Amino acid sequence: MEYNQDMKNRLKRIEGQVRGVLRMMEEGKDCRDVITQLTASRSALDRTIGLVVGTNLEQCLREQFESGNGSNEDLIKEAVQLLVKSR
């Protein structure tokens, strides 16, 4: 699978968010503020997982259609399992 720059940029932003949360913890910031930032990081990560799985599914379906091999139903089941596993 090819990972595009948007996916990589999303992960870099998430990395920055998590570093910020760690800094907040080290500075003894209020628990509510830390939880708010952790929740935002988790949400961003969930959206990125969805993007990666969706893009992978799209690429795999296109490849199978072009080659005439495999079952689209199996690919869709696998994508759903990946999404469920990510939660």
CSV table of C-alpha atoms in Angstrom, one decimal:
chain,number,residue,atom,x,y,z
A,1,MET,CA,0.0,0.0,0.0
A,2,GLU,CA,1.1,3.5,-0.7
A,3,TYR,CA,0.8,6.0,2.2
A,4,ASN,CA,0.2,9.5,0.9
A,5,GLN,CA,1.5,12.7,2.4
A,6,ASP,CA,-1.9,13.6,4.0
A,7,MET,CA,-1.7,10.4,6.1
A,8,LYS,CA,1.9,11.1,7.2
A,9,ASN,CA,1.0,14.7,8.0
A,10,ARG,CA,-1.9,13.6,10.1
A,11,LEU,CA,0.3,11.3,12.1
A,12,LYS,CA,2.9,14.1,12.6
A,13,ARG,CA,0.1,16.3,14.0
A,14,ILE,CA,-1.0,13.5,16.3
A,15,GLU,CA,2.6,13.1,17.4
A,16,GLY,CA,2.8,16.8,18.3
A,17,GLN,CA,-0.5,16.5,20.2
A,18,VAL,CA,0.8,13.6,22.2
A,19,ARG,CA,4.0,15.4,23.0
A,20,GLY,CA,2.0,18.4,24.1
A,21,VAL,CA,-0.1,16.2,26.4
A,22,LEU,CA,3.1,14.7,27.9
A,23,ARG,CA,4.4,18.3,28.5
A,24,MET,CA,1.1,19.2,30.2
A,25,MET,CA,1.5,16.2,32.5
A,26,GLU,CA,5.1,17.1,33.3
A,27,GLU,CA,3.9,20.6,34.2
A,28,GLY,CA,1.2,19.3,36.4
A,29,LYS,CA,-1.7,20.8,34.3
A,30,ASP,CA,-5.3,20.3,35.3
A,31,CYS,CA,-6.6,16.8,34.7
A,32,ARG,CA,-9.6,18.0,32.7
A,33,ASP,CA,-7.3,19.8,30.2
A,34,VAL,CA,-5.1,16.7,29.9
A,35,ILE,CA,-8.1,14.5,29.2
A,36,THR,CA,-9.5,17.0,26.7
A,37,GLN,CA,-6.2,16.8,24.7
A,38,LEU,CA,-6.0,13.0,25.0
A,39,THR,CA,-9.5,12.8,23.7
A,40,ALA,CA,-8.6,15.0,20.8
A,41,SER,CA,-5.5,12.9,20.0
A,42,ARG,CA,-7.6,9.7,20.1
A,43,SER,CA,-10.2,11.1,17.8
A,44,ALA,CA,-7.5,12.2,15.3
A,45,LEU,CA,-6.0,8.8,15.4
A,46,ASP,CA,-9.4,7.1,14.9
A,47,ARG,CA,-10.0,9.3,11.8
A,48,THR,CA,-6.5,8.4,10.5
A,49,ILE,CA,-7.1,4.7,10.9
A,50,GLY,CA,-10.4,5.1,9.0
A,51,LEU,CA,-8.6,6.9,6.2
A,52,VAL,CA,-5.8,4.2,6.0
A,53,VAL,CA,-8.3,1.4,6.0
A,54,GLY,CA,-10.6,3.1,3.5
A,55,THR,CA,-7.7,3.9,1.1
A,56,ASN,CA,-6.4,0.4,1.4
A,57,LEU,CA,-9.8,-1.1,0.6
A,58,GLU,CA,-10.2,1.2,-2.4
A,59,GLN,CA,-6.7,0.2,-3.7
A,60,CYS,CA,-7.3,-3.5,-3.2
A,61,LEU,CA,-10.7,-3.4,-4.8
A,62,ARG,CA,-9.3,-1.6,-7.8
A,63,GLU,CA,-6.4,-4.1,-8.1
A,64,GLN,CA,-8.8,-7.1,-7.8
A,65,PHE,CA,-11.1,-5.6,-10.4
A,66,GLU,CA,-8.2,-5.1,-12.8
A,67,SER,CA,-6.8,-8.6,-12.3
A,68,GLY,CA,-10.1,-10.4,-12.0
A,69,ASN,CA,-8.8,-12.3,-8.9
A,70,GLY,CA,-10.3,-12.6,-5.5
A,71,SER,CA,-13.6,-11.7,-3.9
A,72,ASN,CA,-14.7,-8.1,-3.2
A,73,GLU,CA,-16.8,-9.5,-0.4
A,74,ASP,CA,-13.7,-10.9,1.3
A,75,LEU,CA,-11.9,-7.6,1.0
A,76,ILE,CA,-14.8,-5.7,2.5
A,77,LYS,CA,-15.1,-8.2,5.4
A,78,GLU,CA,-11.3,-7.8,6.0
A,79,ALA,CA,-11.7,-4.0,6.0
A,80,VAL,CA,-14.5,-4.2,8.5
A,81,GLN,CA,-12.5,-6.5,10.7
A,82,LEU,CA,-9.6,-4.0,10.7
A,83,LEU,CA,-11.9,-1.2,11.7
A,84,VAL,CA,-13.4,-3.3,14.5
A,85,LYS,CA,-10.0,-4.4,15.7
A,86,SER,CA,-8.8,-0.8,15.8
A,87,ARG,CA,-11.5,0.0,18.5
